[in-house]
Amino acid sequence: MCGIAAIFDEHAGVSSESLARATASLSHRGPDAERRWISPCGCAGLGHRRLSIIGLDNGDQPIASEDGNLRVIVNGEFYDYSQIRSDLIRRGHQFQTASDSEIAVHLFQEEGEQFTRHLRGEFSLVVWDGRERAVTAVRDRFGIKPLFYALHGGMLFIASEVKALFAAGVPAEWDHEAFFLSTSAELPIGRTIYKNVKSIPPGHLLRASRGQIDLKRYWDFDYATTDRLRNASDERQIVEELRSRLIEAVRLRLVADVDVTCYLSGGIDSAAVAGIAASVSDKPIKMFTLGIEGDGYDETLLAQETAGHLNAEFVRIPFRQNDMADVFEDAVYHDEFPVFNGHAMAKFMLSQAVRDAGVKVVLTGEGSDELFAGYAPMRRDMFLYNGAAGAGSSATALNRLEEGNSASKGILLAVGDAPKVEAAERALGFVPSWFETWAARGQKLAELFTDDFRSAHCHHPCFGAFLSSLDLSGQALGREPVTQSLYFWSKSVLPNYILCTLGDRMEMAHSVEGRVPFLDHRVVEFMRDVPCSLKIKGEREKHILREAVRPFVTDTLYARPKHPFVTPPPILGRSDRFRDYLHDTIRSSVRAGLPFFDEARVVELLERLPSADRDTQLAYDSVLMVLLSTCVLQRQFKVA
């Protein structure tokens, strides 16, 4: 992975200093090389920070086409690139490097915007076409790699991270409406909490030329409607094909000119990836796990059992609540958006340990819950809306779900009564359970807003703008309710939080490349017509995955229910140091003029929570984390 930055100005005003500042701000994404290029016409500037993984000696970017007309900068990895490279050479193309990234420029030369159909992997990229004087920016299908853009002063700025846009000269300002929407629901596709800063949505490309900027969708999930689902009686065949596709996805992601390792938790997702990797690799694979302080949160023994089963070297990285005070500022700086749990800091420290061990590439288990309905809210939807055969009465199943998922309370499952989400009820005929959780958190945050801020934005219906930004008729309606819930999550929480806060940002903060086998698009496309009854069978989540990876995991993990990757609520912990940091930061930042929150209301909450009952503390834990991280963002980026 790398860091990329681009500036486009049709009036030939690209500043080399501005491009240099943007590229320099991404040094953590690519410590191995830095290159910048400005077109002869002065209309385009491309900057690249390289983390060398493949083609170590000759893969610096931008990379040019043979005639010099095209230039490309890439962040990410392309799989199956050797076969594509051979095909392109047969068609007469000449390669300058051994890097996988170079296939992009030659594919674009052959097919223009249609070249995306050949790209398999985690990537974001920018192509400059000198003949057309056009910029094309592309983000991978799931948003594994970030890509932001902004229009300012008549120029288009594009970069891997928001901080690079700010460094290039884009003003750092809050988007008040977007911030309100982000706290009460999910942002409309492509918006961020920063004014004039947008993200290129997953599965989209942006083209800028002759004063026009167009966004085009080139891929979406295309889940099967209920009348086109595969028959659940095909389970054995589905299991075998899924296993084959997962093995291929892992095998491709082991290709590198540097060592590859695995993150390992006590769950089946990372264990499946590690087990498959160990079975197909020709050398031992080191495995890293987090030892999280707190009863019910430390999965060390489970991870150690898996590592022993695979004869792998095992490294445990301890994480204590006091550690959060040491790394919170840095982690939020790299994340650039509010966080709602300490798991971001834990992932930050894990990636730091991997970097310190000399490792650049790690395989992770993200994306599995989105494919196989692993999250507690989706099981709740199954019992309420899909009807889980064999689960007994919905009330009984729901009670067992609540009792067995205490770590999800306040984070994935709402605590207490959730507010109505009428926009979803009208558009979908039901309310996905995770919508209720987000709405409940937003309602509690709204209690802390100033009267002016609340009254200015309270007219927005919860989740209304988000749902309006999606192709509901083409991608959601007519599908199983659980599938709809997964789709909405995969278009929002997955790219904006799971793959960002718990993926790319915490990994690339330490120059570590995360690879995500479950989000190989050929695996996803295979799963899109598999019925939910094979994902959640009775009360057993991820049934079809468990059967597919059974040869690669221990009996313990084959049978173990899902446990979310979260850290204990700090307000319930023993960390005086983090508690002091939280109080000092929030009180000083709100007092200094954070524009959304009322100081008296915030102070009152801080003073009453320590003596509140446990459920109240759980309900407000994620609220405090969002408030704290927003304060840090204001301070770090001096947001106006």
XYZ file of C-alpha atoms in Angstrom, residues 2-7 15-29 34 47-49 73 146-150 152 156-172 194 197 333-337 505 637:
58
model
C 1.014 3.579 -0.487
C -0.150 7.162 -0.222
C -1.273 9.134 -3.274
C -2.058 12.781 -3.910
C -3.106 14.636 -7.057
C -3.948 18.217 -8.035
C 1.796 24.416 -7.328
C 4.796 22.179 -6.751
C 4.920 23.368 -3.130
C 1.289 22.433 -2.533
C 1.830 18.979 -4.070
C 4.967 18.486 -1.978
C 3.119 19.314 1.261
C 0.319 16.897 0.412
C 2.724 14.097 -0.451
C 4.873 14.695 2.631
C 1.826 14.445 4.918
C 1.412 10.835 3.745
C 4.928 9.711 4.651
C 3.583 7.123 7.114
C 1.781 5.395 4.244
C 8.679 9.656 -2.536
C 2.492 12.632 -5.799
C 3.301 9.181 -4.449
C 4.681 7.789 -1.189
C -0.370 6.527 -9.167
C -9.554 5.389 1.022
C -9.747 8.179 -1.548
C -10.934 11.738 -0.852
C -11.357 14.800 -3.023
C -12.171 18.491 -2.698
C -11.077 24.622 -3.796
C -9.469 19.579 -7.806
C -7.493 17.947 -4.989
C -7.417 14.158 -4.533
C -5.623 12.204 -1.805
C -5.541 9.018 0.248
C -6.254 10.941 3.439
C -8.045 14.136 4.400
C -4.941 15.539 6.098
C -3.197 15.601 2.707
C -5.984 17.786 1.306
C -5.550 20.149 4.241
C -1.779 20.171 3.715
C -2.291 21.027 0.035
C -4.341 24.103 0.931
C -7.953 22.943 1.311
C -9.392 24.727 4.393
C -10.126 22.533 7.399
C -15.485 18.248 6.690
C -14.340 17.276 1.420
C -5.044 11.920 14.063
C -4.496 9.059 11.656
C -8.164 8.061 11.622
C -9.450 11.617 10.904
C -12.983 10.734 12.045
C -5.829 3.905 8.993
C -6.470 19.763 12.575
